[in-house]
Tab-separated table of C-alpha atoms in Angstrom:
chain	number	residue	atom	x	y	z
R	57	MET	CA	5.654	11.340	12.870
R	58	GLN	CA	6.436	12.415	16.379
R	59	PHE	CA	2.737	12.444	17.119
R	60	ILE	CA	2.354	8.819	15.965
R	61	LEU	CA	5.312	7.762	18.093
R	62	TYR	CA	3.789	9.604	21.013
R	63	LEU	CA	0.479	7.803	20.478
R	64	ILE	CA	2.185	4.409	20.349
R	65	GLN	CA	4.158	5.285	23.444
R	66	LYS	CA	1.034	6.372	25.264
R	67	HIS	CA	-1.049	3.346	24.344
R	68	ARG	CA	1.712	0.768	24.266
R	69	ASN	CA	0.110	-1.388	26.945
R	70	PHE	CA	-3.159	-1.481	25.097
R	71	LEU	CA	-1.360	-2.346	21.843
R	72	LEU	CA	0.544	-5.141	23.546
R	73	PHE	CA	-2.690	-6.450	25.051
R	74	PHE	CA	-4.379	-6.252	21.662
R	75	VAL	CA	-1.617	-8.098	19.798
R	76	LEU	CA	-1.329	-10.869	22.395
R	77	GLU	CA	-5.107	-11.270	22.519
R	78	LEU	CA	-5.117	-11.629	18.724
R	79	ILE	CA	-2.503	-14.393	18.989
R	80	ALA	CA	-4.602	-16.184	21.610
R	81	LEU	CA	-7.694	-15.867	19.430
R	82	PHE	CA	-5.741	-17.183	16.456
R	83	PHE	CA	-4.836	-20.316	18.462
R	84	THR	CA	-8.453	-20.683	19.547
R	85	ILE	CA	-9.894	-20.348	16.056
R	86	GLN	CA	-7.309	-22.700	14.652
R	87	PHE	CA	-8.254	-25.179	17.366
R	88	HIS	CA	-11.926	-24.939	16.412
R	89	SER	CA	-11.540	-25.082	12.645
R	90	TYR	CA	-9.039	-27.908	12.271
R	91	GLN	CA	-10.323	-29.912	15.222
R	92	LYS	CA	-6.794	-30.038	16.463
R	93	SER	CA	-4.262	-27.404	17.274
R	94	LYS	CA	-0.979	-27.580	15.504
R	95	PHE	CA	1.048	-25.701	18.119
R	96	ILE	CA	-0.890	-25.840	21.368
R	97	ASN	CA	-1.431	-29.494	22.210
R	98	SER	CA	-0.306	-31.839	24.934
R	99	ALA	CA	1.773	-34.046	22.611
R	100	ASN	CA	5.145	-32.587	23.527
R	101	GLY	CA	8.025	-33.357	25.828
R	102	ILE	CA	7.096	-30.962	28.634
R	103	THR	CA	3.424	-31.813	29.129
R	104	GLY	CA	3.820	-35.447	28.129
R	105	GLY	CA	6.748	-35.914	30.487
R	106	LEU	CA	4.938	-34.389	33.459
R	107	TYR	CA	1.735	-36.330	32.831
R	108	ASN	CA	3.732	-39.509	32.324
R	109	SER	CA	5.549	-39.307	35.642
R	110	VAL	CA	2.337	-38.533	37.522
R	111	THR	CA	0.484	-41.383	35.818
R	112	SER	CA	3.192	-43.913	36.548
R	113	PHE	CA	2.621	-43.108	40.201
R	114	ARG	CA	-1.171	-42.997	40.048
R	115	SER	CA	-1.578	-46.202	38.035
R	116	TYR	CA	-0.519	-48.266	41.059
R	117	LEU	CA	-3.846	-47.420	42.629
R	118	TYR	CA	-5.776	-49.003	39.762
R	119	LEU	CA	-3.624	-52.082	39.208
R	120	LYS	CA	-6.275	-54.420	40.591
R	121	ASP	CA	-9.067	-53.199	38.311
R	122	GLU	CA	-6.772	-53.193	35.301
R	123	ASN	CA	-5.669	-56.750	36.019
R	124	THR	CA	-9.233	-57.995	36.300
R	125	MET	CA	-10.093	-56.372	32.997
R	126	LEU	CA	-7.039	-57.813	31.259
R	127	ILE	CA	-7.714	-61.324	32.558
R	128	LYS	CA	-11.316	-61.085	31.404
R	129	GLU	CA	-10.223	-59.912	27.982
R	130	ASN	CA	-7.626	-62.671	27.767
R	131	SER	CA	-10.158	-65.362	28.545
R	132	GLU	CA	-12.571	-63.936	25.974
R	133	LEU	CA	-9.854	-63.949	23.331
R	134	LYS	CA	-8.847	-67.503	24.206
R	135	ASN	CA	-12.459	-68.628	23.889
R	136	LYS	CA	-12.697	-66.957	20.512
R	137	LEU	CA	-9.511	-68.667	19.381
R	138	LEU	CA	-10.851	-72.063	20.434
R	139	LYS	CA	-14.156	-71.482	18.663
R	140	LYS	CA	-12.565	-70.369	15.439
R	141	ALA	CA	-9.786	-72.952	15.575
R	142	VAL	CA	-7.393	-70.859	13.594
R	143	THR	CA	-5.220	-73.693	12.465
R	144	PRO	CA	-4.355	-73.152	8.822
R	145	THR	CA	-4.976	-76.364	6.922
R	146	SER	CA	-2.533	-75.686	4.163
R	147	PHE	CA	0.447	-73.513	3.390
R	148	LYS	CA	-1.634	-71.244	1.170
R	149	ASP	CA	-4.034	-70.441	3.985
R	150	SER	CA	-1.286	-69.326	6.304
R	151	ILE	CA	0.046	-66.968	3.649
R	152	ASP	CA	-3.434	-65.554	3.156
R	153	LEU	CA	-3.806	-65.044	6.839
R	154	ARG	CA	-0.602	-63.108	6.970
R	155	PHE	CA	-1.073	-60.984	3.908
R	156	GLN	CA	-4.710	-60.182	4.339
R	157	GLN	CA	-4.014	-58.595	7.655
R	158	LYS	CA	-5.477	-55.111	7.432
R	159	PHE	CA	-5.039	-53.795	10.962
R	160	GLU	CA	-2.197	-53.730	13.414
R	161	TYR	CA	-2.651	-53.272	17.170
R	162	ALA	CA	-0.194	-51.498	19.446
R	163	SER	CA	-0.572	-51.207	23.190
R	164	ALA	CA	-0.344	-47.853	24.920
R	165	LYS	CA	-1.327	-46.065	28.073
R	166	ILE	CA	-3.460	-42.983	28.607
R	167	ILE	CA	-1.546	-40.517	30.755
R	168	ASN	CA	-4.045	-37.669	30.778
R	169	ASN	CA	-7.786	-37.819	30.303
R	170	ASP	CA	-10.365	-35.012	30.173
R	171	PHE	CA	-14.100	-35.485	30.217
R	172	HIS	CA	-15.568	-32.352	31.792
R	173	LYS	CA	-15.223	-30.049	28.808
R	174	ASN	CA	-17.013	-29.722	25.513
R	175	ASN	CA	-13.995	-30.817	23.512
R	176	ASN	CA	-12.053	-33.399	25.427
R	177	PHE	CA	-8.624	-34.765	24.625
R	178	LEU	CA	-6.466	-37.650	25.783
R	179	THR	CA	-2.711	-37.808	26.037
R	180	ILE	CA	-1.066	-41.156	25.272
R	181	ASN	CA	2.445	-42.295	26.125
R	182	LYS	CA	3.434	-43.504	22.639
R	183	GLY	CA	4.457	-41.355	19.700
R	184	LYS	CA	6.238	-41.202	16.358
R	185	LYS	CA	9.000	-43.462	17.675
R	186	ASP	CA	6.413	-46.229	18.025
R	187	SER	CA	5.102	-45.408	14.521
R	188	ILE	CA	1.923	-43.772	15.780
R	189	SER	CA	0.543	-41.181	13.390
R	190	PRO	CA	-2.574	-38.960	13.312
R	191	TYR	CA	-5.962	-40.544	12.554
R	192	MET	CA	-5.504	-43.915	14.218
R	193	ALA	CA	-8.158	-45.591	16.333
R	194	VAL	CA	-7.830	-45.737	20.142
R	195	VAL	CA	-9.812	-48.584	21.725
R	196	ASN	CA	-9.788	-50.957	24.664
R	197	ALA	CA	-11.504	-54.261	25.320
R	198	LYS	CA	-14.809	-52.560	26.109
R	199	GLY	CA	-14.928	-50.418	22.992
R	200	ILE	CA	-13.952	-47.162	21.318
R	201	ILE	CA	-12.166	-44.362	23.128
R	202	GLY	CA	-10.887	-41.890	20.540
R	203	ILE	CA	-8.838	-41.002	17.478
R	204	THR	CA	-5.214	-39.819	17.544
R	205	SER	CA	-4.723	-36.247	16.389
R	206	ASN	CA	-1.217	-34.909	17.082
R	207	THR	CA	2.003	-36.816	17.586
R	208	SER	CA	5.402	-35.889	18.936
R	209	ASN	CA	8.379	-38.216	19.269
R	210	ASN	CA	7.193	-39.886	22.467
R	211	TYR	CA	3.618	-38.728	23.012
R	212	THR	CA	0.323	-38.491	21.193
R	213	SER	CA	-2.758	-36.421	21.842
R	214	ALA	CA	-6.064	-37.923	20.804
R	215	ILE	CA	-9.605	-36.628	20.318
R	216	SER	CA	-11.779	-38.376	22.889
R	217	VAL	CA	-15.128	-39.883	21.934
R	218	LEU	CA	-16.414	-37.193	24.308
R	219	ASN	CA	-15.529	-34.383	21.913
R	220	THR	CA	-18.146	-32.479	19.938
R	221	HIS	CA	-15.925	-32.730	16.852
R	222	PHE	CA	-15.741	-36.514	17.125
R	223	LYS	CA	-17.558	-38.381	14.368
R	224	VAL	CA	-17.394	-42.049	13.497
R	225	ASN	CA	-19.355	-44.379	11.271
R	226	ALA	CA	-21.472	-46.777	13.357
R	227	ARG	CA	-23.989	-49.557	12.744
R	228	LEU	CA	-26.434	-51.815	14.507
R	229	LYS	CA	-24.808	-55.077	15.458
R	230	LYS	CA	-27.803	-57.180	14.460
R	231	ALA	CA	-28.573	-55.500	11.107
R	232	ALA	CA	-26.571	-53.588	8.524
R	233	TYR	CA	-28.042	-50.117	9.113
R	234	PHE	CA	-25.408	-47.428	9.245
R	235	GLY	CA	-25.351	-44.073	10.981
R	236	THR	CA	-22.951	-41.567	12.472
R	237	LEU	CA	-21.888	-41.371	16.083
R	238	THR	CA	-21.526	-37.906	17.630
R	239	TRP	CA	-21.502	-36.343	21.075
R	240	ASN	CA	-23.645	-33.405	22.184
R	241	GLY	CA	-21.362	-32.412	25.058
R	242	LYS	CA	-23.853	-33.139	27.815
R	243	SER	CA	-23.231	-36.428	29.609
R	244	TYR	CA	-19.974	-38.331	29.785
R	245	ASP	CA	-21.654	-41.733	29.385
R	246	GLN	CA	-24.134	-40.918	26.615
R	247	VAL	CA	-23.287	-40.447	22.940
R	248	GLN	CA	-25.714	-39.815	20.085
R	249	LEU	CA	-26.383	-41.810	16.951
R	250	ILE	CA	-27.653	-39.805	13.968
R	251	ASP	CA	-28.613	-40.493	10.337
R	252	ILE	CA	-30.017	-43.955	11.033
R	253	PRO	CA	-32.524	-44.807	8.248
R	254	ARG	CA	-36.121	-44.896	9.438
R	255	GLN	CA	-36.745	-48.464	8.310
R	256	ALA	CA	-34.228	-49.762	10.833
R	257	SER	CA	-36.091	-51.294	13.745
R	258	LEU	CA	-34.335	-50.137	16.866
R	259	LYS	CA	-35.010	-51.310	20.373
R	260	ILE	CA	-33.650	-50.151	23.695
R	261	GLY	CA	-30.685	-52.325	24.572
R	262	ASP	CA	-29.533	-52.915	20.987
R	263	THR	CA	-25.768	-53.030	20.638
R	264	ILE	CA	-24.072	-50.403	18.461
R	265	VAL	CA	-20.683	-51.193	16.925
R	266	THR	CA	-18.353	-49.319	14.563
R	267	GLY	CA	-19.361	-49.476	10.923
R	268	GLY	CA	-16.029	-49.888	9.208
R	269	ARG	CA	-16.874	-47.388	6.474
R	270	SER	CA	-14.052	-45.147	7.578
R	271	ALA	CA	-10.374	-45.892	7.177
R	272	ILE	CA	-9.823	-45.448	10.915
R	273	PHE	CA	-11.845	-48.038	12.846
R	274	PRO	CA	-12.128	-51.705	11.939
R	275	GLU	CA	-15.719	-52.903	11.695
R	276	GLY	CA	-17.351	-54.353	14.806
R	277	ILE	CA	-15.532	-52.516	17.588
R	278	LEU	CA	-17.996	-52.158	20.459
R	279	ILE	CA	-19.494	-48.740	21.178
R	280	GLY	CA	-22.492	-49.043	23.487
R	281	SER	CA	-26.121	-49.974	23.835
R	282	VAL	CA	-29.179	-47.937	22.845
R	283	SER	CA	-30.647	-46.322	25.949
R	284	ASP	CA	-33.175	-43.809	24.679
R	285	ILE	CA	-35.068	-43.461	21.382
R	286	GLU	CA	-37.137	-40.533	20.163
R	287	TYR	CA	-39.174	-41.401	17.068
R	288	GLN	CA	-41.085	-38.509	15.528
R	289	ASN	CA	-42.525	-37.666	12.082
R	290	ASN	CA	-41.616	-41.096	10.798
R	291	ARG	CA	-37.940	-40.761	11.540
R	292	TYR	CA	-35.511	-41.094	14.396
R	293	GLU	CA	-35.083	-37.680	16.030
R	294	LYS	CA	-32.684	-38.702	18.727
R	295	ILE	CA	-30.969	-41.945	19.663
R	296	ASN	CA	-28.926	-41.991	22.848
R	297	VAL	CA	-26.282	-44.657	23.208
R	298	SER	CA	-24.776	-45.393	26.598
R	299	LEU	CA	-21.110	-46.241	26.216
R	300	PHE	CA	-19.783	-49.609	27.369
R	301	ASN	CA	-16.608	-47.836	28.402
R	302	ASP	CA	-16.478	-45.640	31.443
R	303	VAL	CA	-14.334	-43.006	29.773
R	304	ARG	CA	-13.457	-41.524	33.166
R	305	ASN	CA	-11.492	-44.644	34.060
R	306	VAL	CA	-9.549	-45.817	31.060
R	307	SER	CA	-5.881	-46.529	31.302
R	308	ASN	CA	-4.472	-49.273	29.092
R	309	VAL	CA	-5.535	-48.951	25.459
R	310	TYR	CA	-4.777	-50.291	22.000
R	311	ILE	CA	-3.973	-48.079	19.060
R	312	ILE	CA	-5.103	-49.553	15.756
R	313	LYS	CA	-3.212	-48.829	12.602
R	314	ASN	CA	-4.943	-49.429	9.291
R	315	LEU	CA	-2.316	-50.886	6.976
R	316	HIS	CA	-4.474	-50.183	3.933
R	317	LYS	CA	-5.313	-46.606	4.863
R	318	GLN	CA	-3.090	-44.884	2.334
R	319	GLU	CA	-4.385	-47.110	-0.422
R	320	ILE	CA	-8.011	-46.404	0.514
R	321	GLN	CA	-7.464	-42.676	0.768
R	322	LYS	CA	-5.610	-42.534	-2.527
R	323	LEU	CA	-8.459	-44.328	-4.227
R	324	GLU	CA	-11.079	-42.084	-2.642
R	325	ASN	CA	-9.181	-38.931	-3.566
R	326	SER	CA	-8.838	-40.047	-7.163
R	327	ASN	CA	-12.607	-40.604	-7.254
R	328	ASN	CA	-13.192	-37.076	-6.028
R	329	ASP	CA	-11.048	-35.474	-8.731
W	1332	MET	CA	17.046	-11.004	39.527
W	1333	THR	CA	15.202	-9.403	42.375
W	1334	SER	CA	13.346	-11.343	45.029
W	1335	ALA	CA	9.999	-10.183	43.595
W	1336	ASN	CA	10.898	-11.712	40.232
W	1337	ILE	CA	11.967	-14.963	41.856
W	1338	LYS	CA	8.645	-15.083	43.700
W	1339	ILE	CA	6.783	-14.637	40.418
W	1340	LEU	CA	8.832	-17.391	38.788
W	1341	ILE	CA	8.180	-19.790	41.669
W	1342	ARG	CA	4.438	-19.084	41.521
W	1343	PHE	CA	4.521	-19.634	37.760
W	1344	LEU	CA	6.247	-22.997	38.174
W	1345	LEU	CA	4.081	-24.153	41.100
W	1346	LEU	CA	0.620	-22.971	40.093
W	1347	ILE	CA	0.647	-24.583	36.639
W	1348	PRO	CA	1.140	-28.169	37.900
W	1349	LEU	CA	-1.276	-27.445	40.759
W	1350	GLN	CA	-3.913	-26.346	38.256
W	1351	VAL	CA	-3.453	-29.032	35.590
W	1352	LEU	CA	-2.648	-32.013	37.809
W	1353	ILE	CA	-4.949	-31.446	40.779
W	1354	ALA	CA	-7.543	-28.706	40.233
W	1355	ASN	CA	-8.442	-29.793	36.690
W	1356	HIS	CA	-9.180	-33.300	37.985
W	1357	MET	CA	-11.556	-32.313	40.786
W	1358	ARG	CA	-14.670	-32.209	38.601
W	1359	LEU	CA	-17.157	-31.452	41.353
W	1360	PHE	CA	-20.641	-32.345	40.055
W	1361	GLY	CA	-18.961	-33.432	36.843
W	1362	TYR	CA	-17.544	-30.164	35.604
W	1363	ILE	CA	-16.628	-27.720	38.403
W	1364	ASN	CA	-12.874	-27.186	38.592
W	1365	PRO	CA	-11.527	-24.355	40.758
W	1366	GLN	CA	-9.250	-22.003	38.856
W	1367	ILE	CA	-6.335	-21.851	41.260
W	1368	SER	CA	-4.380	-20.210	38.455
W	1369	LEU	CA	-6.239	-17.014	39.351
W	1370	LEU	CA	-3.804	-16.671	42.261
W	1371	PHE	CA	-0.988	-15.950	39.820
W	1372	LEU	CA	-2.862	-12.891	38.569
W	1373	LEU	CA	-3.975	-11.820	42.047
W	1374	TRP	CA	-0.538	-12.066	43.582
W	1375	TYR	CA	1.339	-10.425	40.726
W	1376	PRO	CA	2.605	-7.183	42.310
W	1377	LEU	CA	0.667	-4.105	41.274
W	1378	LYS	CA	3.786	-1.976	41.211
W	1379	LYS	CA	5.414	-4.042	38.454
W	1380	ASP	CA	5.230	-2.597	34.964
W	1381	VAL	CA	2.095	-3.472	33.039
W	1382	SER	CA	3.695	-4.767	29.838
W	1383	GLY	CA	5.661	-7.416	31.757
W	1384	PHE	CA	2.490	-8.423	33.560
W	1385	LEU	CA	0.626	-8.792	30.250
W	1386	VAL	CA	3.352	-10.939	28.694
W	1387	ASN	CA	3.717	-13.123	31.790
W	1388	SER	CA	-0.026	-13.682	32.112
W	1389	PHE	CA	-0.249	-14.563	28.437
W	1390	LEU	CA	2.542	-17.135	28.782
W	1391	PHE	CA	0.974	-18.483	31.966
W	1392	GLY	CA	-2.365	-19.012	30.228
W	1393	LEU	CA	-0.682	-20.529	27.203
W	1394	MET	CA	1.092	-23.073	29.390
W	1395	ILE	CA	-2.241	-24.162	30.868
W	1396	ASP	CA	-3.657	-24.411	27.337
W	1397	LEU	CA	-0.722	-26.581	26.385
W	1398	PHE	CA	-1.610	-29.001	29.150
W	1399	SER	CA	-5.338	-29.045	28.614
W	1400	ASN	CA	-5.494	-29.074	24.789
W	1401	SER	CA	-7.678	-26.013	24.573
W	1402	GLY	CA	-6.178	-23.848	21.832
W	1403	GLY	CA	-5.575	-20.347	23.208
W	1404	VAL	CA	-8.578	-20.156	25.500
W	1405	ASN	CA	-6.784	-19.756	28.828
W	1406	ALA	CA	-4.193	-17.420	27.346
W	1407	ALA	CA	-6.940	-15.091	26.141
W	1408	ALA	CA	-8.721	-15.194	29.505
W	1409	CYS	CA	-5.597	-14.600	31.612
W	1410	LEU	CA	-4.517	-11.756	29.339
W	1411	LEU	CA	-7.921	-10.090	29.593
W	1412	LEU	CA	-7.762	-10.354	33.389
W	1413	ALA	CA	-4.257	-8.934	33.459
W	1414	TYR	CA	-5.420	-5.933	31.459
W	1415	THR	CA	-8.572	-5.296	33.495
W	1416	ARG	CA	-7.255	-6.135	36.979
W	1417	LEU	CA	-6.268	-2.624	38.065
W	1418	PRO	CA	-9.523	-0.898	36.989
W	1419	ILE	CA	-11.541	-3.630	38.724
W	1420	ILE	CA	-9.504	-3.323	41.931
W	1421	LYS	CA	-9.966	0.447	41.854
W	1422	PHE	CA	-13.694	0.063	41.274
W	1423	ILE	CA	-14.366	-2.554	43.932
W	1424	PHE	CA	-12.159	-1.139	46.668
W	1425	ASN	CA	-13.669	2.242	45.831
W	1426	ASP	CA	-10.269	3.803	45.796
W	1427	LYS	CA	-9.450	6.169	42.946
W	1428	GLU	CA	-5.812	6.581	43.895
W	1429	ILE	CA	-4.451	3.250	45.045
W	1430	ASN	CA	-0.917	3.383	46.324
W	1431	LEU	CA	0.532	0.740	44.034
W	1432	LYS	CA	3.683	0.286	46.099
W	1433	LEU	CA	1.956	-0.325	49.418
W	1434	PHE	CA	-1.031	-2.271	48.144
W	1435	LYS	CA	-1.826	-5.381	50.178
W	1436	TYR	CA	-4.934	-7.518	50.187
W	1437	SER	CA	-4.796	-7.837	53.952
W	1438	ASN	CA	-5.437	-4.084	54.231
W	1439	TYR	CA	-8.968	-4.583	53.006
W	1440	SER	CA	-11.928	-6.293	54.631
W	1441	THR	CA	-13.267	-9.656	53.500
W	1442	MET	CA	-16.417	-8.642	51.614
W	1443	PRO	CA	-14.743	-6.472	48.957
W	1444	LYS	CA	-12.078	-9.153	48.591
W	1445	ILE	CA	-14.727	-11.780	47.876
W	1446	ALA	CA	-16.385	-9.417	45.407
W	1447	LEU	CA	-13.052	-8.813	43.692
W	1448	ILE	CA	-12.177	-12.499	43.395
W	1449	PHE	CA	-15.651	-13.415	42.231
W	1450	SER	CA	-15.701	-10.771	39.509
W	1451	LEU	CA	-12.215	-11.731	38.326
W	1452	ALA	CA	-13.198	-15.419	38.344
W	1453	PHE	CA	-16.399	-14.598	36.483
W	1454	ILE	CA	-14.592	-12.706	33.707
W	1455	HIS	CA	-11.984	-15.463	33.452
W	1456	GLN	CA	-14.507	-18.311	33.322
W	1457	PHE	CA	-16.846	-16.473	30.987
W	1458	THR	CA	-14.022	-15.930	28.489
W	1459	VAL	CA	-12.871	-19.536	28.807
W	1460	TYR	CA	-16.316	-21.067	28.318
W	1461	SER	CA	-17.422	-18.710	25.522
W	1462	LEU	CA	-14.266	-19.395	23.553
W	1463	GLU	CA	-14.495	-23.099	24.270
W	1464	TYR	CA	-18.101	-23.444	23.105
W	1465	PHE	CA	-17.697	-20.747	20.416
W	1466	ASN	CA	-21.449	-20.828	19.797
W	1467	VAL	CA	-24.042	-18.237	20.849
W	1468	SER	CA	-26.805	-20.828	21.166
W	1469	TYR	CA	-25.023	-22.291	24.216
W	1470	ILE	CA	-25.194	-18.979	26.109
W	1471	LEU	CA	-27.331	-20.387	28.933
W	1472	THR	CA	-25.010	-23.344	29.478
W	1473	ILE	CA	-22.033	-20.983	29.381
W	1474	LEU	CA	-23.567	-18.626	31.955
W	1475	GLN	CA	-24.617	-21.441	34.245
W	1476	LYS	CA	-21.210	-23.115	34.148
W	1477	THR	CA	-19.463	-19.758	34.551
W	1478	PHE	CA	-21.534	-18.891	37.600
W	1479	THR	CA	-21.139	-22.180	39.473
W	1480	ASN	CA	-17.470	-22.429	38.632
W	1481	SER	CA	-16.794	-18.847	39.744
W	1482	LEU	CA	-18.531	-19.463	43.076
W	1483	PHE	CA	-16.378	-22.495	43.792
W	1484	THR	CA	-13.231	-20.777	42.541
W	1485	THR	CA	-13.907	-17.810	44.835
W	1486	PHE	CA	-14.288	-20.170	47.767
W	1487	VAL	CA	-11.013	-21.977	47.077
W	1488	VAL	CA	-9.024	-18.851	46.197
W	1489	ILE	CA	-10.131	-16.961	49.313
W	1490	ILE	CA	-8.905	-19.889	51.419
W	1491	PHE	CA	-5.550	-19.877	49.647
W	1492	LEU	CA	-5.335	-16.123	49.983
W	1493	SER	CA	-5.995	-16.185	53.724
W	1494	ILE	CA	-3.490	-18.985	54.288
W	1495	PHE	CA	-0.625	-17.629	52.238
W	1496	THR	CA	-0.938	-13.859	52.664
W	1497	SER	CA	1.440	-12.654	55.342
W	1498	THR	CA	-0.202	-10.419	57.908
W	1499	LYS	CA	2.913	-8.963	59.466
W	1500	LYS	CA	3.367	-5.223	59.072
W	1501	GLN	CA	6.353	-4.082	57.117
């Protein structure tokens, strides 16, 4: 017994090192296997608060660009409104319009943004108090940005589109061919489209939008344009898509909540049983 | 609380924002960020007891992980450095019996100091990138990123070290 105590006493530093290293590895493995870390993430008061105060200062520098983008988006939306002429002709129509609403948009601001790593995350200045929950879409006028992953009361961390774990259903804008959007971790403006059927005729410059087969993104959110195609053995080996968004410079975003998500998931789970 | 402890606390509270708010946003050539956080491990007094050093380095790394959404990657790297710092110092300064109480970086010439910082940076970055990629097939990317990042880190850290190390004899 005394010998064991002596051993522990002698190697106590190594034991401490070993135990702490195990804890660190546990956090790392948890981060890799669940694609989000439950404990170690930037959605908390300390990190969120610090990032928030720095961003509120830094955002003054980009006010001009942001304003131009917002004005452009506004004019596009107004044009769309005029074209569609959304004036309900009868009472029934207006009810339909209201009750068939499937998505709800909330505005938010990115307060921290990574893009140099293999698995990049964003921190957003809205949280549970603003009814943000995990697995909501993060977009702006130019297209997709990410998916929320962890929420605290006031802050949310989100998986960026530049994250090797990021996957979203995508389609060609001009034809209903669906594939999956991923990122290979190499370039911050290029994402990859996989699983596109070989009969789809793809050309460089084709627009890729979200497919709407997931409960997260509405269909038709912009992603990017095809920049590079590798066609071998009668199938698409590699399709590079250059993002419309410059993910390095995103600030004001929308978070999209799918009002039917629970219903869809419940149905899908019952099918799996 | 002794003045040495207060110094450690101040470094802890200053180096974390410096790392996550400034250094992590430099992105030279797209991905090179100097690891200023290395200074915390370099400056931690050698005479302090090892277990406290291990715990503090672990917490320091974990705080950086908290800010950069990286699991426990930085905590693991900082802890490994804390454990291997003394043997590496002994090896590089070619000094079997270092006087822990009187140890000062300014007592040594520049070349061994650069070698020391580069090897510490290399171990730190290699751990960070291997755990971040977590995939053996990326070994070339990991080594390349580790090497370039360590070079830049060494450059920045040696500047910091020469500015903030007091040269007056005690």
